[in-house]
Short mmCIF file of C-alpha atoms in Angstrom, two decimals:
data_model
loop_
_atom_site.label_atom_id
_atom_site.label_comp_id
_atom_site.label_asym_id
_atom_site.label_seq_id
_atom_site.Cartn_x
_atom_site.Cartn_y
_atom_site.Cartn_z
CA UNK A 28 -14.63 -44.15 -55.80
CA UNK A 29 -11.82 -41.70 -55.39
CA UNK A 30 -12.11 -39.27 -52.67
CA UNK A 31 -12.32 -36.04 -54.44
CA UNK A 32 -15.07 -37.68 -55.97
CA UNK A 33 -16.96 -38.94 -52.94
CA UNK A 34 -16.21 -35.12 -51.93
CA UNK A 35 -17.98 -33.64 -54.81
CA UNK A 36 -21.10 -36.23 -54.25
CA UNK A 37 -21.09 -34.98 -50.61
CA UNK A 38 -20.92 -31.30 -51.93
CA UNK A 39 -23.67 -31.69 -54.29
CA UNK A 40 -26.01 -33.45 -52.17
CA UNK A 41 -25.49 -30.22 -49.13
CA UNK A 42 -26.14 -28.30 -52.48
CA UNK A 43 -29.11 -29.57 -52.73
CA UNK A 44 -30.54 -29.26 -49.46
CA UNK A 45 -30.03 -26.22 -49.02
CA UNK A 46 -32.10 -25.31 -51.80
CA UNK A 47 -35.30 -23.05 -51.79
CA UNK A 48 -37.76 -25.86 -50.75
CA UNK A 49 -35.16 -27.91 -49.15
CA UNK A 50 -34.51 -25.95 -46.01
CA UNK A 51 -35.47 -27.06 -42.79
CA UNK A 52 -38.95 -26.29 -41.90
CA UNK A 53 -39.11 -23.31 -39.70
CA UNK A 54 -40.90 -23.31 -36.38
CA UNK A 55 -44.45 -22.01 -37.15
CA UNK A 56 -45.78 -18.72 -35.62
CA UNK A 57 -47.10 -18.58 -32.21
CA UNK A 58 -50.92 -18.62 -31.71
CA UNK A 59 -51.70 -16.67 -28.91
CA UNK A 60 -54.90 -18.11 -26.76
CA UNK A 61 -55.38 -15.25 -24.24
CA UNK A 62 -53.43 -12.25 -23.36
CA UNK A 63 -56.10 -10.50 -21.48
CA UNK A 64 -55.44 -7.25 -22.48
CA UNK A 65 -59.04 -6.40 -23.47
CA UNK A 66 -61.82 -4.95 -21.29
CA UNK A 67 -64.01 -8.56 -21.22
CA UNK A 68 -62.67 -12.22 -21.58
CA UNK A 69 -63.41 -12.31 -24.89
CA UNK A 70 -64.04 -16.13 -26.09
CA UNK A 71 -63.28 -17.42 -22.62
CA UNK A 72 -66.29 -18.35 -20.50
CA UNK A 73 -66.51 -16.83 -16.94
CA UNK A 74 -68.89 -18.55 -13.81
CA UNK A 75 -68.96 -17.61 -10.55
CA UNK A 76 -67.66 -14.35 -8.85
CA UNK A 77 -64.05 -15.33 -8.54
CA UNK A 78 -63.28 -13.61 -12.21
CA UNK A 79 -65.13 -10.68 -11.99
CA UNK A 80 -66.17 -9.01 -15.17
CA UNK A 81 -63.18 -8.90 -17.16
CA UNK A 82 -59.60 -9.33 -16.49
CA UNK A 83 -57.69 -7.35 -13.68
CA UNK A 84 -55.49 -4.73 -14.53
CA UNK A 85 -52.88 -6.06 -11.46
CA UNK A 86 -53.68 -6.24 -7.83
CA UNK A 87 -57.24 -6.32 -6.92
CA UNK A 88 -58.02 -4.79 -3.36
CA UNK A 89 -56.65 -6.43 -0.07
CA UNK A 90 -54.47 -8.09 -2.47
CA UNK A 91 -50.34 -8.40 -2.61
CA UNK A 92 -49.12 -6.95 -5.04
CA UNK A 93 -48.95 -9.07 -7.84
CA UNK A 94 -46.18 -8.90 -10.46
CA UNK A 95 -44.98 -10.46 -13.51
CA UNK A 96 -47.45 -10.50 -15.64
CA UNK A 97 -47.20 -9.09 -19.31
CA UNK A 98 -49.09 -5.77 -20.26
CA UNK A 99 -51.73 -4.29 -18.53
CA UNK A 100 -54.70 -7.58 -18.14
CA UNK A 101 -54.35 -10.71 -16.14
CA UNK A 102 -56.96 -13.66 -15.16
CA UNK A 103 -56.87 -13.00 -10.97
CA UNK A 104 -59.75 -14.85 -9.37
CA UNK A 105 -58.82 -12.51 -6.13
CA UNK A 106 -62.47 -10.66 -6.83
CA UNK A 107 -64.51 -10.99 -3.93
CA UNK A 108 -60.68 -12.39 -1.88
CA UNK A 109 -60.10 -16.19 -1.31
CA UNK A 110 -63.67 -17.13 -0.47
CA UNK A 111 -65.12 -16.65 -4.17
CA UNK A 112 -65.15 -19.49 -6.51
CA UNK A 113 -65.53 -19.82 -9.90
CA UNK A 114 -64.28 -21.14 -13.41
CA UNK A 115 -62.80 -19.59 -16.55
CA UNK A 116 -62.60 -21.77 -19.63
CA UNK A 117 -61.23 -20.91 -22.90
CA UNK A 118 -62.88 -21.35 -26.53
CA UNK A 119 -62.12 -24.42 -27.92
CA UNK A 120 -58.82 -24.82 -29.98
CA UNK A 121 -57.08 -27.34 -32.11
CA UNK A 122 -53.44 -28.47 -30.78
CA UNK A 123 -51.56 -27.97 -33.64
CA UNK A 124 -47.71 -27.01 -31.83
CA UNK A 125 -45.66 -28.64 -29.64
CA UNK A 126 -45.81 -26.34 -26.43
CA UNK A 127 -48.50 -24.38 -24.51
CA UNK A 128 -46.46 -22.16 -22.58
CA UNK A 129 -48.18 -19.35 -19.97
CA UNK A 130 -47.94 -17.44 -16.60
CA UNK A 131 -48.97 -18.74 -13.45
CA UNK A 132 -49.25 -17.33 -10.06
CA UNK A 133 -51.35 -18.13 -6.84
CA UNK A 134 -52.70 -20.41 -4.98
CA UNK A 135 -50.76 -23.48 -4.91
CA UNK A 136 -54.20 -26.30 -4.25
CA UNK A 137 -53.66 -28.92 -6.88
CA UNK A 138 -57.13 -29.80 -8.26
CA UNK A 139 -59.02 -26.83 -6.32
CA UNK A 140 -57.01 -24.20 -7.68
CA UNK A 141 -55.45 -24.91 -11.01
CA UNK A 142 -54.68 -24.62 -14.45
CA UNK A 143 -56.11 -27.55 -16.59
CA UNK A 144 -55.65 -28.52 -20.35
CA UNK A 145 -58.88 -30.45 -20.83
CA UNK A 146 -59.26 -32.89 -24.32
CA UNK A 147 -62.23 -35.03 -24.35
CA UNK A 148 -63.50 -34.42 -20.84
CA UNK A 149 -60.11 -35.41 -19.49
CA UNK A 150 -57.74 -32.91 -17.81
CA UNK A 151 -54.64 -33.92 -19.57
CA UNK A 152 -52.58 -31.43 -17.99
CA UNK A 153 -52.41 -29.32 -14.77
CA UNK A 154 -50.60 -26.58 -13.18
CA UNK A 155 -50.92 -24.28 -10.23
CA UNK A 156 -49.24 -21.64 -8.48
CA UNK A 157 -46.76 -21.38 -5.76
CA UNK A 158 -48.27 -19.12 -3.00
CA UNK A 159 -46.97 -16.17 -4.31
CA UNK A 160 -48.53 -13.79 -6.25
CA UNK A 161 -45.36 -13.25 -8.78
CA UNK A 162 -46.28 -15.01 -11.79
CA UNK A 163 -43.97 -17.72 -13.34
CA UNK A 164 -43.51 -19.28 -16.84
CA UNK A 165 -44.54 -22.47 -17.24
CA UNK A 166 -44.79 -24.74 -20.04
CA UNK A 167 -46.91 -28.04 -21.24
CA UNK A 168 -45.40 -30.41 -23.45
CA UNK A 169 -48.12 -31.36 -26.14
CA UNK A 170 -46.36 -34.14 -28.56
CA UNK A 171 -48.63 -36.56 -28.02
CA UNK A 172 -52.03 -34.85 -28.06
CA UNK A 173 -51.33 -32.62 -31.64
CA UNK A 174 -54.55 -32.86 -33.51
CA UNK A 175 -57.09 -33.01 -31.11
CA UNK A 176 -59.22 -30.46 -29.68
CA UNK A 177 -58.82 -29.01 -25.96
CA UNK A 178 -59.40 -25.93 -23.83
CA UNK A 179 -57.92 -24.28 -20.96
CA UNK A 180 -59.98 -24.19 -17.64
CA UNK A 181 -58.38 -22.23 -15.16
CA UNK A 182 -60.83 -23.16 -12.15
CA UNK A 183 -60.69 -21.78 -8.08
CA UNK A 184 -62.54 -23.95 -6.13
CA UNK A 185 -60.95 -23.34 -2.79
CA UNK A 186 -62.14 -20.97 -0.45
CA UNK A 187 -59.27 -21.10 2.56
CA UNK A 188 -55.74 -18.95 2.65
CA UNK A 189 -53.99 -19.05 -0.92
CA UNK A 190 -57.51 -19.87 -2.70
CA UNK A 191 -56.95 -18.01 -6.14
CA UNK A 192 -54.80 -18.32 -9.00
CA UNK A 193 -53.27 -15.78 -11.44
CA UNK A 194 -52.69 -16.50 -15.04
CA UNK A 195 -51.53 -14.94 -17.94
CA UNK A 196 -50.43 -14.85 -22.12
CA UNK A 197 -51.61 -18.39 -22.93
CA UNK A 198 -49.34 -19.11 -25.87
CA UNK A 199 -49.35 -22.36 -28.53
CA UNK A 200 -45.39 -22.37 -29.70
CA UNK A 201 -42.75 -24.68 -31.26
CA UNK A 202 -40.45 -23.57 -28.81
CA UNK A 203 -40.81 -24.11 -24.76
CA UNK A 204 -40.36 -21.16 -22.01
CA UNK A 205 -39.59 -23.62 -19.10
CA UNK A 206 -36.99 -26.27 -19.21
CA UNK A 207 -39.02 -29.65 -17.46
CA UNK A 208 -37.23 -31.29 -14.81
CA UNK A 209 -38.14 -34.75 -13.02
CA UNK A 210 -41.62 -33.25 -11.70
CA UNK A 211 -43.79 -30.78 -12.19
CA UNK A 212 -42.95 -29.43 -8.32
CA UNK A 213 -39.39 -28.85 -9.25
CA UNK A 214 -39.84 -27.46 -12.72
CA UNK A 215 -41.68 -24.84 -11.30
CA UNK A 216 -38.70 -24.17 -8.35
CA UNK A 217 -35.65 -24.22 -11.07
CA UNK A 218 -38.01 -21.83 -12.98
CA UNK A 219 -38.21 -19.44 -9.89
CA UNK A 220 -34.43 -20.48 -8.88
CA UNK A 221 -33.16 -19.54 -12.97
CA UNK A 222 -35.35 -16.24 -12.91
CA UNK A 223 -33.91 -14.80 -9.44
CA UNK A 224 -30.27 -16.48 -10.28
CA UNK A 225 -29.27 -12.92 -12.62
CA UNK A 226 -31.08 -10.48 -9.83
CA UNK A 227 -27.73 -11.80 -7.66
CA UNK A 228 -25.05 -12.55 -9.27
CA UNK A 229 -24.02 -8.74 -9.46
CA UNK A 230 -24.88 -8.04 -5.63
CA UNK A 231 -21.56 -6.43 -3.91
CA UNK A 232 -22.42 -7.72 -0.34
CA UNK A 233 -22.84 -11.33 -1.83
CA UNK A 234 -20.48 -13.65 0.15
CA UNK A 235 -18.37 -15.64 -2.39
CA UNK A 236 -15.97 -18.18 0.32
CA UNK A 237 -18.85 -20.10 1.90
CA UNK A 238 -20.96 -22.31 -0.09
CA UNK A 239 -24.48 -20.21 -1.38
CA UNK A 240 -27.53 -21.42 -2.95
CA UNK A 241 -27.77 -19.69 -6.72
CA UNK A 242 -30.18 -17.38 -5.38
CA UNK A 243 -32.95 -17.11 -2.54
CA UNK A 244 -33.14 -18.22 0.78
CA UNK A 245 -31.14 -21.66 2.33
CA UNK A 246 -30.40 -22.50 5.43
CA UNK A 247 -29.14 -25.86 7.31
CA UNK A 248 -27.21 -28.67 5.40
CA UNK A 249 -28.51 -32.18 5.23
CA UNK A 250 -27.95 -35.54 4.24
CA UNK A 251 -23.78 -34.79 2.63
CA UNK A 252 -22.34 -37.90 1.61
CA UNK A 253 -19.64 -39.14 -0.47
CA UNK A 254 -20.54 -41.23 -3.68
CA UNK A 255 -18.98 -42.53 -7.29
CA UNK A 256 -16.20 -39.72 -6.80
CA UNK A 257 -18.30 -36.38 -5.88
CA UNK A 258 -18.94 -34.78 -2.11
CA UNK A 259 -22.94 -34.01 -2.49
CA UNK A 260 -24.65 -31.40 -0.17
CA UNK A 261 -28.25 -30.94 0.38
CA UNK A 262 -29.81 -27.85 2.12
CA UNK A 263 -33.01 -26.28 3.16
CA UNK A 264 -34.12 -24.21 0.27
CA UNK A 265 -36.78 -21.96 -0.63
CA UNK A 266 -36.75 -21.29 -4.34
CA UNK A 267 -39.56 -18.53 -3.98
CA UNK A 268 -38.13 -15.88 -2.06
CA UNK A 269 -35.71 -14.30 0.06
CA UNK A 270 -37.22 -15.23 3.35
CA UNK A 271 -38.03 -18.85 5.04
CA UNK A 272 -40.60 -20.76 3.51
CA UNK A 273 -41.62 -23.43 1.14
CA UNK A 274 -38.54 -26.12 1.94
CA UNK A 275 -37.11 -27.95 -0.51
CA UNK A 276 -33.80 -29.57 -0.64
CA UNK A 277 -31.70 -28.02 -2.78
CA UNK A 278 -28.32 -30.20 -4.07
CA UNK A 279 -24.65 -29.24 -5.14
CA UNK A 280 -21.84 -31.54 -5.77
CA UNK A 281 -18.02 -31.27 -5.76
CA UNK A 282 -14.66 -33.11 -6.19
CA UNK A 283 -12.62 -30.97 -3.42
CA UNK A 284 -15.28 -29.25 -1.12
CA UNK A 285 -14.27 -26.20 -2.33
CA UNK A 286 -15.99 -26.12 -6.25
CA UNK A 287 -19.27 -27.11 -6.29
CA UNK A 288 -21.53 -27.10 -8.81
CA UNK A 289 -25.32 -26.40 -8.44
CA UNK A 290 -27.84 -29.53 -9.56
CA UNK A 291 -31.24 -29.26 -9.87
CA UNK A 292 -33.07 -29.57 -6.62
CA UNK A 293 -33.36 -32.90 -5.11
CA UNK A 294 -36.69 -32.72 -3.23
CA UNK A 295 -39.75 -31.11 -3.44
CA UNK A 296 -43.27 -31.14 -1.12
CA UNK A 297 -45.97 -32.74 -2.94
CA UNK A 298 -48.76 -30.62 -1.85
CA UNK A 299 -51.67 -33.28 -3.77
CA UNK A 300 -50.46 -35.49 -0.83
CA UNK A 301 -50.78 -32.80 1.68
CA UNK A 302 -46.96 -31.58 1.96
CA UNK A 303 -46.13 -27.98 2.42
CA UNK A 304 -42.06 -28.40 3.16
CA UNK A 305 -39.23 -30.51 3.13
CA UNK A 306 -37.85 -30.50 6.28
CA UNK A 307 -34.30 -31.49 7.41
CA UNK A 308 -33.08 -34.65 6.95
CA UNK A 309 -29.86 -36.92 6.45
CA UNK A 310 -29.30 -39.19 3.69
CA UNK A 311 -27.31 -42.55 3.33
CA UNK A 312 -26.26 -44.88 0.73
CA UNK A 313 -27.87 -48.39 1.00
CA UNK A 314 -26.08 -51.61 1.20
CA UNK A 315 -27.13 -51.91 -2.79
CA UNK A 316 -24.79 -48.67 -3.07
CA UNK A 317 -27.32 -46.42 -4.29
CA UNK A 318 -27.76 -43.23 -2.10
CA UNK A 319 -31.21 -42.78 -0.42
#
């Protein structure tokens, strides 16, 4: 076959696809689970005190202020303060798109104060906040459960310091808010880290010769080492704020110690297993050659 004929084959065939009824299928629309912006819960199921009535319109009293949220409603199990319990769970729905993406705040007591996707009796998925009362996206990846049945039980079940949870705009989508990283735990840092990163980059006062975090607070170095080519530094990190708390190690890498470029951060506390920080450290590489 001569080329301008394999051309022409080539050009029919695009032809063809693009086509009415040959286009790629668009993402379907979104199907939104709970926004909250009604007086009562609507089709979600309230017990216990820690819910009140109906959603909150913001900060409930003796609260910080809470931020973030989207319109006027959120779920804030802050009625009655920490020491009120209680669980909200959602009417049943079918998963039928590839994301469940919504706004989390709160508490951050996995399995005492969390956000569960529950399909059969099993929580499937979880999520919690980040002791801080500004919400953040976050998003579940639902591939493997489309089809089935579920519902969202947001449950407090912790009475101490941090024992509530905000939530907000529960939304079923083709497309994901949150970008997942290794863990949950660091997902929901890079999402804090990539929503603070444009609040900065425009600050006068920001210093631009030493090495800074992309945004929030950092303080000492740990672990640098040289390995396969790059200088990598690690660094006390909070990705939640401006002020000490909640260490992580956050990570950066560079040919000439003067360029670095900012990874995603290497290590995050595990607070099912009872960690609150990351503390400073120093890292290695093993006799294997594989940095530790």
């Amino acid at each position: 076959m001569s080329t301008w004929s394999s051309f022409l084959r080539i050009l029919a065939v695009a032809t063809l696809l693009a086509a009415p009824g040959h286009l790629p299928a668009a993402d379907a629309p979104d199907i939104v689970l709970g926004d909250f912006e009604g007086e009562t819960y609507g089709g979600w199921r309230a017990e216990g005190p820690a819910f009140g009535a109906g959603p909150a319109r913001g900060t409930l009293p003796n609260q910080q202020p809470v931020s973030n949220f989207l319109g006027r409603g959120l779920v804030n199990s802050y009625a009655g303060g920490d020491r009120a319990t209680g669980v909200l769970t959602s009417a049943e729905f079918r998963i039928d798109r590839n994301y469940l993406n919504f706004l989390v705040g709160g508490g951050n007591h996995p399995g005492a104060v969390s956000v569960n996707l529950v399909v059969n009796g099993v929580i499937e998925e979880t999520a919690t906040g980040h002791d801080s009362e500004r919400l953040l996206w976050h998003t579940w990846q639902l591939f493997r459960l489309r089809g089935q049945t579920a519902r969202i039980q947001i449950v407090d079940r912790h009475t101490g310091g941090w024992g509530h949870i905000n939530a907000d705009h529960f939304i079923l989508s083709d497309r994901h808010r949150v970008t997942p990283y290794a863990t949950p735990a660091i997902t929901r840092a890079m999402t804090s880290v990539a929503e603070a990163t444009p609040r900065v980059q425009d600050d006068p006062q920001r210093p631009i010769y030493h090495f800074l975090a992309p945004a929030q607070w950092m303080n000492d170095p740990n672990g640098p080492l040289f390995h396969n080519g790059y200088y990598h530094l690690f660094y006390q990190y909070n990705p939640f704020g401006d002020q000490w708390g909640h260490m992580h190690w956050g990570h950066a890498r560079s040919r000439d110690l003067v360029t670095w470029k900012h990874l995603p951060i290497a290590l995050a506390p595990a607070k099912e297993h009872g960690e609150d920080h990351v503390f400073s450290g120093c890292a290695t590489i093993s006799p294997q050659g594989r940095p530790m």
